Every structure is written in structure tokens, then in C-alpha cells.
Short mmCIF file of C-alpha atoms in Angstrom, two decimals:
data_model
loop_
_atom_site.label_atom_id
_atom_site.label_comp_id
_atom_site.label_asym_id
_atom_site.label_seq_id
_atom_site.Cartn_x
_atom_site.Cartn_y
_atom_site.Cartn_z
CA MET U 1 127.25 100.11 125.99
CA LYS U 2 126.12 100.07 122.39
CA PRO U 3 123.63 97.34 121.39
CA ALA U 4 126.08 96.10 118.74
CA VAL U 5 128.81 95.64 121.36
CA LYS U 6 126.43 93.79 123.69
CA ARG U 7 125.43 91.54 120.83
CA ILE U 8 129.03 90.69 119.90
CA ILE U 9 129.91 89.87 123.50
CA PHE U 10 126.79 87.70 123.86
CA PHE U 11 127.45 85.66 120.73
CA ALA U 12 131.16 85.34 121.48
CA ALA U 13 130.34 83.99 124.96
CA LEU U 14 127.84 81.56 123.47
CA ILE U 15 130.37 80.20 120.98
CA VAL U 16 133.13 79.97 123.61
CA PHE U 17 130.80 78.02 125.93
CA TRP U 18 129.79 75.73 123.07
CA GLU U 19 133.43 75.09 122.08
CA LEU U 20 134.55 74.51 125.68
CA GLY U 21 131.66 72.10 126.24
CA SER U 22 132.78 70.12 123.22
CA ARG U 23 136.45 70.15 124.27
CA PHE U 24 135.67 68.90 127.78
CA GLU U 25 133.23 66.38 126.30
CA LEU U 26 130.20 67.61 128.22
CA TRP U 27 128.37 66.18 125.19
CA HIS U 28 129.50 63.85 122.47
CA GLU U 29 130.72 65.20 119.11
CA THR U 30 128.09 63.16 117.19
CA ILE U 31 125.26 64.70 119.23
CA LEU U 32 126.46 68.30 119.08
CA PRO U 33 129.52 68.96 116.92
CA SER U 34 131.83 71.73 118.07
CA PRO U 35 131.80 75.21 116.50
CA VAL U 36 135.17 74.50 114.91
CA SER U 37 133.91 71.47 113.01
CA VAL U 38 130.74 73.39 112.02
CA TYR U 39 132.99 76.14 110.72
CA ASP U 40 135.14 73.61 108.84
CA SER U 41 132.16 72.04 107.12
CA LEU U 42 130.80 75.48 106.19
CA VAL U 43 134.15 76.43 104.67
CA ALA U 44 134.28 73.14 102.78
CA GLY U 45 130.68 73.61 101.59
CA PHE U 46 131.42 77.07 100.24
CA ALA U 47 134.77 75.98 98.78
CA ASP U 48 133.25 73.25 96.64
CA MET U 49 130.39 75.64 95.74
CA THR U 50 127.56 73.34 96.93
CA LEU U 51 126.34 75.87 99.48
CA VAL U 52 126.61 78.67 96.92
CA TYR U 53 124.43 76.75 94.47
CA ASP U 54 122.07 75.89 97.32
CA LEU U 55 121.71 79.52 98.31
CA ALA U 56 121.15 80.57 94.71
CA ALA U 57 118.52 77.88 94.13
CA SER U 58 116.72 78.64 97.39
CA PHE U 59 116.69 82.37 96.73
CA ARG U 60 115.38 81.87 93.23
CA ARG U 61 112.39 79.87 94.52
CA LEU U 62 111.84 82.31 97.33
CA LEU U 63 111.88 85.33 95.04
CA ILE U 64 109.42 83.81 92.55
CA GLY U 65 107.17 82.62 95.35
CA LEU U 66 107.28 85.85 97.32
CA VAL U 67 106.59 88.09 94.32
CA ALA U 68 103.63 85.90 93.38
CA ALA U 69 102.38 85.88 96.98
CA VAL U 70 102.57 89.67 97.25
CA ILE U 71 100.76 90.18 93.93
CA ILE U 72 98.02 87.63 94.62
CA GLY U 73 97.74 88.76 98.23
CA THR U 74 97.30 92.40 97.23
CA GLY U 75 94.67 91.54 94.62
CA VAL U 76 92.61 89.29 96.86
CA GLY U 77 93.09 91.61 99.83
CA ILE U 78 91.65 94.54 97.87
CA LEU U 79 88.74 92.37 96.73
CA LEU U 80 87.93 91.32 100.31
CA ALA U 81 88.15 94.90 101.58
CA ARG U 82 85.90 96.30 98.86
CA SER U 83 83.26 93.58 98.48
CA LYS U 84 81.23 92.57 101.49
CA THR U 85 80.02 89.41 99.77
CA ALA U 86 83.56 88.36 98.90
CA ASP U 87 84.63 89.04 102.47
CA GLU U 88 81.80 86.95 103.91
CA THR U 89 82.50 83.98 101.61
CA LEU U 90 86.06 83.95 100.28
CA GLY U 91 87.24 85.82 103.39
CA THR U 92 86.15 82.98 105.65
CA LEU U 93 87.95 80.47 103.42
CA VAL U 94 91.13 82.59 103.57
CA LEU U 95 90.93 82.70 107.37
CA ALA U 96 90.51 78.93 107.52
CA LEU U 97 93.33 78.23 105.07
CA GLN U 98 95.62 80.68 106.82
CA SER U 99 95.71 78.42 109.86
CA VAL U 100 96.86 75.44 107.77
CA PRO U 101 100.68 75.33 107.66
CA SER U 102 101.54 75.60 103.99
CA ILE U 103 103.85 72.55 104.06
CA VAL U 104 100.74 70.42 104.56
CA TRP U 105 99.95 71.17 100.92
CA LEU U 106 103.12 69.49 99.69
CA PRO U 107 101.65 66.00 99.04
CA LEU U 108 98.89 67.54 96.94
CA ALA U 109 101.32 69.87 95.22
CA MET U 110 103.52 66.90 94.27
CA MET U 111 100.53 65.24 92.65
CA TRP U 112 99.77 68.39 90.69
CA PHE U 113 103.21 69.73 89.81
CA GLY U 114 105.56 66.75 90.21
CA LEU U 115 108.51 66.38 92.54
CA GLY U 116 110.49 69.45 91.48
CA GLU U 117 110.46 73.24 91.46
CA GLY U 118 106.74 73.60 90.84
CA SER U 119 105.58 72.07 94.09
CA ILE U 120 108.10 73.92 96.26
CA ILE U 121 107.22 77.25 94.70
CA PHE U 122 103.54 76.45 95.15
CA VAL U 123 104.10 75.84 98.86
CA VAL U 124 106.13 79.05 99.16
CA ILE U 125 103.36 81.04 97.47
CA LEU U 126 100.76 79.58 99.81
CA GLY U 127 103.00 80.36 102.75
CA GLY U 128 103.13 84.06 101.91
CA THR U 129 99.80 84.74 100.27
CA PHE U 130 97.34 84.43 103.15
CA VAL U 131 99.11 86.73 105.55
CA MET U 132 99.49 89.27 102.73
CA ILE U 133 95.77 89.04 101.92
CA LEU U 134 94.77 89.62 105.52
CA ASN U 135 97.11 92.57 105.98
CA VAL U 136 96.03 94.30 102.77
CA ARG U 137 92.39 93.76 103.69
CA THR U 138 92.91 95.21 107.18
CA GLY U 139 94.94 98.11 105.80
CA ILE U 140 92.29 99.20 103.35
CA LYS U 141 89.49 98.77 105.86
CA ASN U 142 91.36 100.76 108.49
CA VAL U 143 92.04 103.88 106.44
CA ASP U 144 91.24 106.87 108.64
CA PRO U 145 87.69 107.96 107.66
CA LEU U 146 88.88 111.55 108.07
CA PHE U 147 91.21 111.14 105.05
CA ILE U 148 88.28 109.93 102.98
CA LYS U 149 86.02 112.76 104.15
CA ALA U 150 88.72 115.35 103.48
CA ALA U 151 89.42 113.93 100.01
CA ARG U 152 85.72 113.94 99.16
CA THR U 153 85.38 117.62 100.08
CA MET U 154 88.25 118.19 97.64
CA GLY U 155 86.37 116.62 94.76
CA SER U 156 87.88 113.13 94.87
CA ASN U 157 85.67 110.06 94.65
CA GLY U 158 85.39 106.59 93.17
CA LEU U 159 88.52 105.15 91.58
CA ASP U 160 90.47 108.37 92.02
CA LEU U 161 89.76 108.31 95.78
CA PHE U 162 90.83 104.67 95.93
CA ILE U 163 94.08 105.08 94.03
CA LYS U 164 95.15 108.48 95.33
CA VAL U 165 94.06 108.22 98.96
CA ILE U 166 92.97 104.78 100.17
CA MET U 167 95.85 102.82 98.63
CA PRO U 168 98.66 105.11 99.80
CA ALA U 169 97.03 105.44 103.22
CA SER U 170 97.26 101.67 103.68
CA VAL U 171 100.91 101.37 102.63
CA PRO U 172 102.09 100.67 106.22
CA TYR U 173 99.91 97.55 106.28
CA PHE U 174 101.21 96.51 102.86
CA VAL U 175 104.77 96.70 104.13
CA THR U 176 103.98 94.71 107.27
CA GLY U 177 102.13 92.20 105.11
CA ALA U 178 105.10 91.80 102.79
CA ARG U 179 107.46 91.39 105.74
CA LEU U 180 105.33 88.66 107.30
CA ALA U 181 104.84 87.06 103.88
CA TRP U 182 108.62 86.88 103.52
CA ALA U 183 108.99 85.28 106.97
CA PHE U 184 106.29 82.67 106.27
CA ALA U 185 107.57 82.02 102.74
CA TRP U 186 111.11 81.48 104.01
CA ARG U 187 109.90 78.87 106.53
CA ALA U 188 107.69 77.21 103.92
CA LEU U 189 110.62 77.10 101.51
CA MET U 190 112.89 75.34 103.98
CA ALA U 191 110.22 72.80 104.86
CA GLY U 192 109.48 72.22 101.19
CA GLU U 193 113.13 71.72 100.32
CA LEU U 194 113.64 69.26 103.17
CA LEU U 195 111.02 67.02 101.60
CA SER U 196 111.95 67.57 97.98
CA SER U 197 114.86 67.27 95.55
CA GLY U 198 117.86 69.60 95.32
CA PRO U 199 119.70 71.77 95.05
CA GLY U 200 118.65 74.00 97.93
CA LEU U 201 119.59 74.72 101.54
CA GLY U 202 116.83 72.46 102.90
CA TYR U 203 117.82 69.65 100.57
CA THR U 204 121.47 69.84 101.60
CA LEU U 205 120.42 69.82 105.25
CA ARG U 206 118.51 66.56 104.78
CA TYR U 207 121.31 65.09 102.65
CA ALA U 208 123.84 65.89 105.37
CA SER U 209 121.56 64.37 107.97
CA ASP U 210 121.18 61.16 105.92
CA PHE U 211 124.96 60.82 105.93
CA GLY U 212 125.26 61.64 109.60
CA ASN U 213 127.14 64.88 108.88
CA MET U 214 125.78 66.81 111.88
CA SER U 215 128.26 69.65 111.59
CA LEU U 216 126.94 70.48 108.12
CA VAL U 217 123.36 70.20 109.44
CA ILE U 218 124.14 72.84 112.03
CA GLY U 219 126.05 74.88 109.46
CA VAL U 220 123.01 75.01 107.17
CA MET U 221 120.75 75.84 110.11
CA ILE U 222 123.01 78.76 110.92
CA ILE U 223 122.88 79.96 107.31
CA ILE U 224 119.07 79.76 107.36
CA GLY U 225 118.91 81.76 110.57
CA VAL U 226 121.46 84.35 109.50
CA VAL U 227 119.84 84.90 106.09
CA GLY U 228 116.43 85.22 107.76
CA ALA U 229 117.68 87.74 110.29
CA ILE U 230 119.65 89.78 107.76
CA VAL U 231 116.78 90.10 105.30
CA ASP U 232 114.37 90.98 108.09
CA LEU U 233 116.62 93.52 109.78
CA MET U 234 118.34 95.05 106.76
CA ILE U 235 115.45 95.18 104.35
CA PHE U 236 112.02 94.84 105.87
CA GLN U 237 112.45 96.42 109.29
CA ARG U 238 114.25 99.33 107.71
CA ILE U 239 111.50 99.96 105.16
CA GLU U 240 108.84 99.46 107.80
CA LYS U 241 110.46 101.94 110.13
CA ASN U 242 110.77 104.60 107.42
CA VAL U 243 107.18 104.11 106.33
CA LEU U 244 105.81 104.23 109.87
CA LYS U 245 107.73 107.42 110.52
CA ARG U 246 106.59 109.09 107.31
CA TRP U 247 102.99 108.03 107.84
CA GLY U 248 103.13 109.50 111.33
CA LEU U 249 102.36 106.19 113.03
CA GLU U 250 105.51 106.07 115.10
CA THR U 251 106.01 108.41 118.01
CA MET J 1 70.53 134.15 100.52
CA PHE J 2 73.85 132.51 99.77
CA ILE J 3 73.55 129.51 102.08
CA GLU J 4 70.12 128.45 103.11
CA ALA J 5 68.97 125.57 105.30
CA LYS J 6 65.25 124.93 105.21
CA GLN J 7 63.49 122.89 107.86
CA ILE J 8 66.38 120.49 108.38
CA ASN J 9 65.70 117.40 110.45
CA LYS J 10 68.14 114.61 111.17
CA VAL J 11 67.15 111.42 112.92
CA TYR J 12 69.59 108.62 113.68
CA PHE J 13 68.53 105.16 114.71
CA ASP J 14 70.61 103.65 117.49
CA LYS J 15 71.36 99.95 117.77
CA ASN J 16 68.03 99.21 119.47
CA ASN J 17 66.37 100.92 116.50
CA LYS J 18 65.26 103.75 118.73
CA PRO J 19 65.02 107.06 116.86
CA ASN J 20 67.32 109.78 118.11
CA THR J 21 66.65 113.29 116.84
CA VAL J 22 69.91 115.11 116.32
CA LEU J 23 68.61 118.19 114.51
CA LYS J 24 65.09 119.53 114.63
CA ASP J 25 63.55 122.15 112.35
CA ILE J 26 66.74 124.01 111.57
CA ASP J 27 66.21 127.17 109.51
CA LEU J 28 69.31 129.13 108.73
CA SER J 29 70.44 131.63 106.17
CA ILE J 30 73.88 133.04 105.64
CA GLN J 31 74.91 135.87 103.35
CA GLN J 32 77.85 135.87 101.00
CA GLY J 33 81.01 137.04 102.70
CA GLU J 34 79.64 136.60 106.18
CA PHE J 35 81.64 135.03 109.01
CA VAL J 36 79.12 132.96 110.94
CA SER J 37 79.84 130.84 113.99
CA ILE J 38 77.68 127.95 115.05
CA LEU J 39 78.06 127.68 118.81
CA GLY J 40 76.71 125.02 121.09
CA PRO J 41 77.48 122.36 123.68
CA SER J 42 78.77 118.99 122.50
CA GLY J 43 76.04 116.80 121.13
CA CYS J 44 73.93 119.67 119.79
CA GLY J 45 74.45 118.56 116.19
CA LYS J 46 76.49 121.58 115.11
CA SER J 47 79.11 119.43 113.39
CA THR J 48 76.41 117.34 111.75
CA LEU J 49 74.84 120.50 110.37
CA LEU J 50 78.21 121.62 108.99
CA SER J 51 78.80 118.19 107.42
CA MET J 52 75.41 118.55 105.75
CA ILE J 53 76.44 121.83 104.16
CA ALA J 54 79.62 120.06 103.01
CA GLY J 55 77.49 117.28 101.54
CA LEU J 56 79.14 114.56 103.62
CA VAL J 57 75.96 113.78 105.59
CA SER J 58 72.42 113.76 104.28
CA SER J 59 69.44 115.15 106.13
CA THR J 60 66.40 113.09 107.06
CA SER J 61 64.22 115.89 105.72
CA GLY J 62 64.78 119.43 104.49
CA ASP J 63 67.15 120.91 101.93
CA ILE J 64 70.32 122.92 102.01
CA ILE J 65 70.91 125.37 99.18
CA VAL J 66 74.34 126.87 98.50
CA ASP J 67 74.60 129.57 95.85
CA GLY J 68 71.29 128.54 94.31
CA LYS J 69 72.12 124.83 94.08
CA LYS J 70 70.78 122.10 96.28
CA VAL J 71 73.53 120.24 98.15
CA ILE J 72 73.55 116.54 97.34
CA LYS J 73 77.23 115.64 97.54
CA PRO J 74 80.58 117.23 98.45
CA GLY J 75 82.01 119.70 95.98
CA LYS J 76 84.95 121.99 95.54
CA ASP J 77 82.73 125.04 96.00
CA ARG J 78 82.70 124.16 99.71
CA GLY J 79 86.09 123.72 101.35
CA MET J 80 86.21 122.03 104.72
CA VAL J 81 88.73 122.24 107.53
CA PHE J 82 88.41 119.62 110.25
CA GLN J 83 89.54 119.59 113.86
CA GLN J 84 92.39 117.31 112.81
CA ALA J 85 94.38 118.70 109.89
CA ALA J 86 93.73 115.55 107.80
CA LEU J 87 96.85 116.12 105.72
CA PHE J 88 97.98 113.12 103.71
CA PRO J 89 101.15 111.90 105.42
CA TRP J 90 102.67 110.47 102.23
CA MET J 91 102.67 113.88 100.55
CA ASN J 92 104.77 116.89 101.45
CA VAL J 93 103.24 120.27 102.23
CA THR J 94 103.13 121.49 98.62
CA GLU J 95 101.74 118.21 97.31
CA ASN J 96 99.04 118.30 99.95
CA VAL J 97 97.96 121.80 98.96
CA MET J 98 98.03 120.77 95.29
CA PHE J 99 95.84 117.73 95.89
CA PRO J 100 92.52 119.41 95.02
CA LEU J 101 94.09 121.20 92.05
CA ARG J 102 95.73 118.31 90.21
CA LYS J 103 92.90 117.73 87.75
CA GLU J 104 92.18 121.25 86.70
CA MET J 105 95.59 122.81 86.17
CA SER J 106 99.13 121.98 85.15
CA LYS J 107 101.67 120.99 87.75
CA LYS J 108 103.46 124.31 87.38
CA GLU J 109 100.31 126.36 87.88
CA GLY J 110 99.35 124.17 90.82
CA MET J 111 102.71 124.70 92.47
CA GLU J 112 102.51 128.46 92.04
CA ARG J 113 99.05 128.48 93.49
CA ALA J 114 100.09 126.28 96.40
CA GLN J 115 103.01 128.61 97.06
CA HIS J 116 100.66 131.61 97.06
CA PHE J 117 98.33 130.12 99.66
CA LEU J 118 101.18 128.77 101.78
CA LYS J 119 102.46 132.33 101.89
CA MET J 120 99.03 133.45 103.06
CA VAL J 121 99.24 131.12 106.06
CA GLN J 122 102.92 132.09 106.52
CA LEU J 123 104.33 128.68 105.71
CA SER J 124 106.09 129.43 102.43
CA ASN J 125 109.38 128.27 103.96
CA TYR J 126 108.14 124.72 104.45
CA PRO J 127 107.17 123.54 100.94
CA SER J 128 108.90 120.15 101.10
CA HIS J 129 108.33 119.26 104.73
CA TYR J 130 106.19 116.28 105.52
CA PRO J 131 103.21 116.60 107.86
CA HIS J 132 104.86 114.63 110.68
CA GLU J 133 107.65 117.22 110.72
CA LEU J 134 105.23 120.08 111.47
CA SER J 135 103.57 121.17 114.71
CA GLY J 136 99.80 120.86 115.12
CA GLY J 137 99.26 124.55 114.45
CA MET J 138 101.38 124.43 111.29
CA GLN J 139 99.52 121.37 110.06
CA GLN J 140 96.22 123.14 110.56
CA ARG J 141 97.50 126.14 108.59
CA VAL J 142 98.48 123.85 105.71
CA SER J 143 95.00 122.38 105.88
CA ILE J 144 93.51 125.89 105.63
CA ALA J 145 95.79 126.70 102.68
CA ARG J 146 94.70 123.46 100.99
CA SER J 147 91.04 124.40 101.32
CA LEU J 148 91.63 127.96 100.13
CA ALA J 149 93.68 126.78 97.15
CA MET J 150 90.63 125.30 95.47
CA ASP J 151 89.00 128.71 95.74
CA PRO J 152 85.75 127.59 97.38
CA ALA J 153 82.81 129.95 97.73
CA VAL J 154 82.39 128.81 101.32
CA LEU J 155 84.91 127.74 103.92
CA LEU J 156 83.43 125.30 106.42
CA MET J 157 85.43 124.95 109.62
CA ASP J 158 84.67 122.26 112.18
CA GLU J 159 86.34 123.31 115.46
CA PRO J 160 89.55 123.85 113.49
CA PHE J 161 91.55 125.13 116.46
CA GLY J 162 90.03 122.87 119.08
CA ALA J 163 93.06 120.59 119.33
CA LEU J 164 95.64 123.38 119.63
CA ASP J 165 97.14 125.07 122.66
CA GLU J 166 95.85 128.47 123.76
CA GLN J 167 98.71 130.57 122.35
CA THR J 168 98.73 128.91 118.96
CA ARG J 169 94.96 129.18 118.80
CA SER J 170 95.04 132.88 119.52
CA ARG J 171 97.67 133.45 116.81
CA LEU J 172 95.64 131.49 114.30
CA HIS J 173 92.54 133.51 115.15
CA GLY J 174 94.39 136.60 114.01
CA GLN J 175 95.58 134.91 110.82
CA LEU J 176 92.15 133.58 109.99
CA GLU J 177 90.60 137.00 110.47
CA GLU J 178 93.16 138.50 108.07
CA ILE J 179 92.57 135.76 105.51
CA TRP J 180 88.84 136.33 105.74
CA ILE J 181 89.27 140.07 105.21
CA ASP J 182 91.66 139.46 102.27
CA THR J 183 89.68 136.77 100.49
CA LYS J 184 86.13 137.80 101.43
CA LYS J 185 85.16 134.15 101.73
CA THR J 186 81.95 133.12 103.41
CA ILE J 187 83.03 131.23 106.53
CA VAL J 188 80.88 128.92 108.62
CA PHE J 189 82.76 128.17 111.81
CA VAL J 190 81.67 125.52 114.28
CA THR J 191 82.93 125.89 117.85
CA HIS J 192 82.02 125.28 121.46
CA SER J 193 84.11 128.21 122.63
CA ILE J 194 82.08 131.32 123.32
CA SER J 195 85.08 133.67 123.30
CA GLU J 196 86.31 132.22 120.01
CA SER J 197 82.96 132.86 118.36
CA ILE J 198 82.77 136.43 119.65
CA LYS J 199 86.34 137.17 118.62
CA LEU J 200 85.85 136.04 115.05
CA SER J 201 82.33 136.18 113.76
CA ASP J 202 79.75 138.63 112.40
CA ARG J 203 76.96 136.44 113.63
CA ILE J 204 76.68 133.69 116.22
CA ILE J 205 74.08 130.98 115.84
CA VAL J 206 73.59 129.54 119.32
CA MET J 207 72.35 125.97 119.34
CA GLY J 208 70.71 123.97 122.09
CA THR J 209 70.82 120.28 122.56
CA ARG J 210 68.51 117.22 122.65
CA PRO J 211 67.24 117.75 120.10
CA GLY J 212 69.57 120.18 118.31
CA THR J 213 67.74 123.40 117.66
CA ILE J 214 68.71 127.01 117.04
CA LEU J 215 68.21 128.99 120.25
CA THR J 216 69.17 132.44 119.03
CA ASP J 217 70.89 134.25 116.28
CA ILE J 218 73.12 137.02 117.64
CA THR J 219 74.67 139.71 115.48
CA VAL J 220 78.05 140.77 116.80
CA ASP J 221 78.55 144.42 116.01
CA ILE J 222 81.74 145.00 117.92
CA PRO J 223 84.16 146.77 115.54
CA ARG J 224 87.32 144.92 114.48
CA PRO J 225 90.00 144.48 115.68
CA ARG J 226 88.04 143.35 118.67
CA GLU J 227 90.80 142.98 121.26
CA GLN J 228 90.33 146.67 122.09
CA HIS J 229 86.70 146.25 123.07
CA ARG J 230 86.99 144.04 126.10
CA GLN J 231 83.88 145.35 127.86
CA GLU J 232 81.55 144.61 124.98
CA ILE J 233 83.11 141.18 124.54
CA ALA J 234 82.69 140.39 128.24
CA ALA J 235 79.07 141.52 128.23
CA LEU J 236 78.21 139.41 125.22
CA GLU J 237 80.07 136.45 126.64
CA GLU J 238 78.00 136.62 129.79
CA GLN J 239 74.78 136.86 127.84
CA ILE J 240 75.60 133.73 125.80
CA MET J 241 76.88 131.89 128.87
CA GLY J 242 73.48 132.41 130.50
CA LEU J 243 71.76 130.97 127.45
CA LEU J 244 73.99 127.93 127.28
CA LYS J 245 73.97 127.21 130.99
CA LYS J 246 70.37 126.07 130.75
CA GLU J 247 71.36 123.73 127.94
CA ILE J 248 74.30 122.27 129.80
CA ASP J 249 72.15 121.83 132.92
CA LYS J 250 69.64 120.02 130.76
CA VAL J 251 72.31 117.58 129.55
CA ILE J 252 73.54 116.96 133.07
CA ASP J 253 70.00 116.43 134.40
CA GLU J 254 69.28 113.97 131.64
CA GLU J 255 72.49 112.05 132.28
CA GLN J 256 71.72 111.87 136.00
CA ALA J 257 68.19 110.69 135.31
CA TYR J 258 69.62 108.06 132.96
CA GLU J 259 72.07 106.87 135.58
CA ALA J 260 69.38 106.81 138.28
CA GLY J 261 67.14 104.80 136.02
CA SER J 262 69.72 102.25 134.99
#
């Protein structure tokens, strides 16, 4: 059986079980709304465009934050890989900050940037930057010494060696870094939006919760999960797979 | 002399700061156009010596002169082929061969040149393949073409066929011999295979281990192609085997003594 077929059967069974449970009142509608009412609230949300605006607003923040995280992460990652002093000082700070969930920064960010876009984007950037830094640093440090030796015997050194050999050789790590940065940024974005003002998927989720609209809460959760999975599978895993194959890292 | 090593010593310090002599008083001279093998058991420093000629490793004392110039860093006058092909996976075959050429000629000239040397290693039908699409033997041939493309005075080869299967290796021996005859390059070839060194080289420098020293310098005057002279090859093989056996025994004795002591 094809994986796609298995998947469809699995999800269909899950939804049927969920619907039947609701019909036979194994749980109360206010605790876990049925798939049909979740579907209805999703349709209503898209029909009156709120969810469309939410998606657009969330993606805008995510895109700005992710691009900034990838750029900053690459820059700092290169610095840490090339300078031992930077690695021993700034590198330790990065490691420490990396273990702090980025949403923890939100109170500070609100003081600095106010209650709106600025603070959410700041949290998204923080969410993606550290993992990008660490991957870029590892990638550059792990370049096969044989590539460097071979390039040197062919007259390459200094900046030329770095740009033509070391950077391309670490591309697989860059891609993995960007993929993880996206995953962390997406989570940070949702957390940030929950605690901030709208529009945005996270904001709508909290708004629905405040009004006891549990079917919309679940609907938004499903959107968050589906978007996350689609971007990961369709974009990042595909790129990663191609790169790993080309770079000869996949058997 | 074209390549000359004078009184080369190399001492490494291990993590307990204990000195470890890898090469001791190496004197070596190689003429232009010669095919010289450096043969020895693992750990005799033969690869280190080759890396010194390439300029990738510095000596503790002593100089290496290539074509009248002291070696201080790597240069395009000395091409190197490693045991692993070391092709850049993000470039296709042609781009790999053009890598050393990109600064000194136009793209068009570089491509023509790459094509010429790919033909020499019989890979002209694979210009846009990527390294991961090629077999180990093909990759190593691209690597040889890449070194030749920069027209080095010397080709340094560090067990270039060591990772290949027997049949591929034997085919590449033939190709390398032809390339050497065609291009008249000076080749320094590091190997631990006695038969490989006899098959290919004009001279065999036999090295001993702990510390790495030159035991003998054997001139191979078996006429080429050598496959027809099995008796001479066998006799020479036996002679070298006898020499190296003592060295290998020495390594084993030392290892046993080390284990007994620890």
C-alpha cells in the first residue's frame, strides 16, 4: 500500500472516530466540539475573510522574521566559526540564549517596541536566529579538511577559498539551519500572537477562546498544524533532500 | 635535480607533549620526468613527506626544493591527487576540472581545456555529471584530470588507487602509465602496494618506520609494458618483501611491547 493511501485511511478513521464520539456523547460538545462544527466554523471564518486576513498577517510577520533570522544567523554563524575569540565569548552567550524559549522575551519586547508588530517580529527573529547561528557555525567548522587541502593545492586560499569552497561545502547545514529556524519561528509567532493584538492566527485563537468558541479554536489549531506540515514537507524537506543527494551525504 | 629534499626531519608532539619523530634525515632527489614511488608500511611518514612536497605540511627542519624554488606553500606547479577523489560535490565534472583554471583563462578556454583532459582520462562523455553519479574509479579519474589541467610540473599522488577495487585499479594503472608517457610529467607516487610500485615506477624509494627513514632506493629497469616480464617482477617483489618484513615485524613487536607494558 502506498504511504499516501495509508495516510488517508488513518486520518479518515481518526475523523470518523471523533465524529462518532461526539454523536454518541462520549464527551460533551463544549469540551471537544465535533469535526462537523469545526468544519462549519472554518468555513464561516474563511467566508467572512477573517481567517484569510489572519493567515496573511501571520505569514507577513513570519516572512520578515525568518528572513532576518536567516541573515543574522548566517552572519553571526560565520563569525563564530572563523574567530576563536568570538566563539569562546559570544558563542557561549548564543548557547545560553538558545535554551531560552523566545516567547519569554515578549514582555521585554513590548517595553521596547510597543504592543504591536514590532514585538512579535522581534520574538520571531529570536526564535529562528539562534538555531541558524549554531547550524552555520557547525557547517563551516565541519567542512571536510580534504576539500580545503585539495583547493589549496589548486592555488585557492584566503577569501577565495572561503567563498568558493568552504561556503558551498557547508550548504547542507545552511539548509537544515533554515528549516529548523522556520520551525522555531513558526512556534514563536503563534505564541507571540496569542499574547498580542490582531489580526493573526494566534490572535483569533485567543479571541475565539475568550468567547468560548471551541470549534474555532480547534479550527485554527488545525490550520497551524497543516500550514506547518505543508511548508516543512513541500519546501524544506524537498530542498534538504535534493541538497543532501547532490552533496553526496545521502546513501 | 628537479625535486630535492635535504635532511628533512619532522617531529610531532602528542597530547602528553612527548616528541614523536615521523621523518628522520630524509635525503631524496628526483629527476624531471621520472616516475618515482615512495613505498612503505603505514605510519612510515610517506604521506607526510608527499604533503611536504605539496607544501601542505611544513618540516621541523630541512628544505624541499622543487625546480630551483624552496617549497613554502602549495602551488599550482605541484598537482596533488589524494586517496579520496576530493571532487567538489556542488560542481559537475567539467566545473570541477575548471576549478584551478578559473582565474587564469576565460570560461571558454577553460572548458576546452577541461574537455581535453577529460578525454585523456576517457571521461569526455560525462561533462555534466555530478560526482555522486560517478563510480569511485571515475571520480578518481576526474581528480587526475583536474590536477593535470593546471599543467603542474609535478604530479603528487597519495595512494590514489588505494580505495578502489582490484580490477578498476589495474585499469587505472594502465591509464596512468599512458598519461605519464604522453605528458612526461614528473610523478611522485605514494603507495603501500609493492606490486603497484613495481608495475608503475622507474624508481622505488623504500621507507622504514619508527622513525620514517629511507631504507633503499631501487631502480626498476624492467622494460615497459611490464606485464610481459613476470619473472623479473616476481623477483623484485620478493626482494622488497624481505626488506619490508623486518619493518613490519618491528611495528608488531613494538605494539606487543606496548600492550604488555600497559
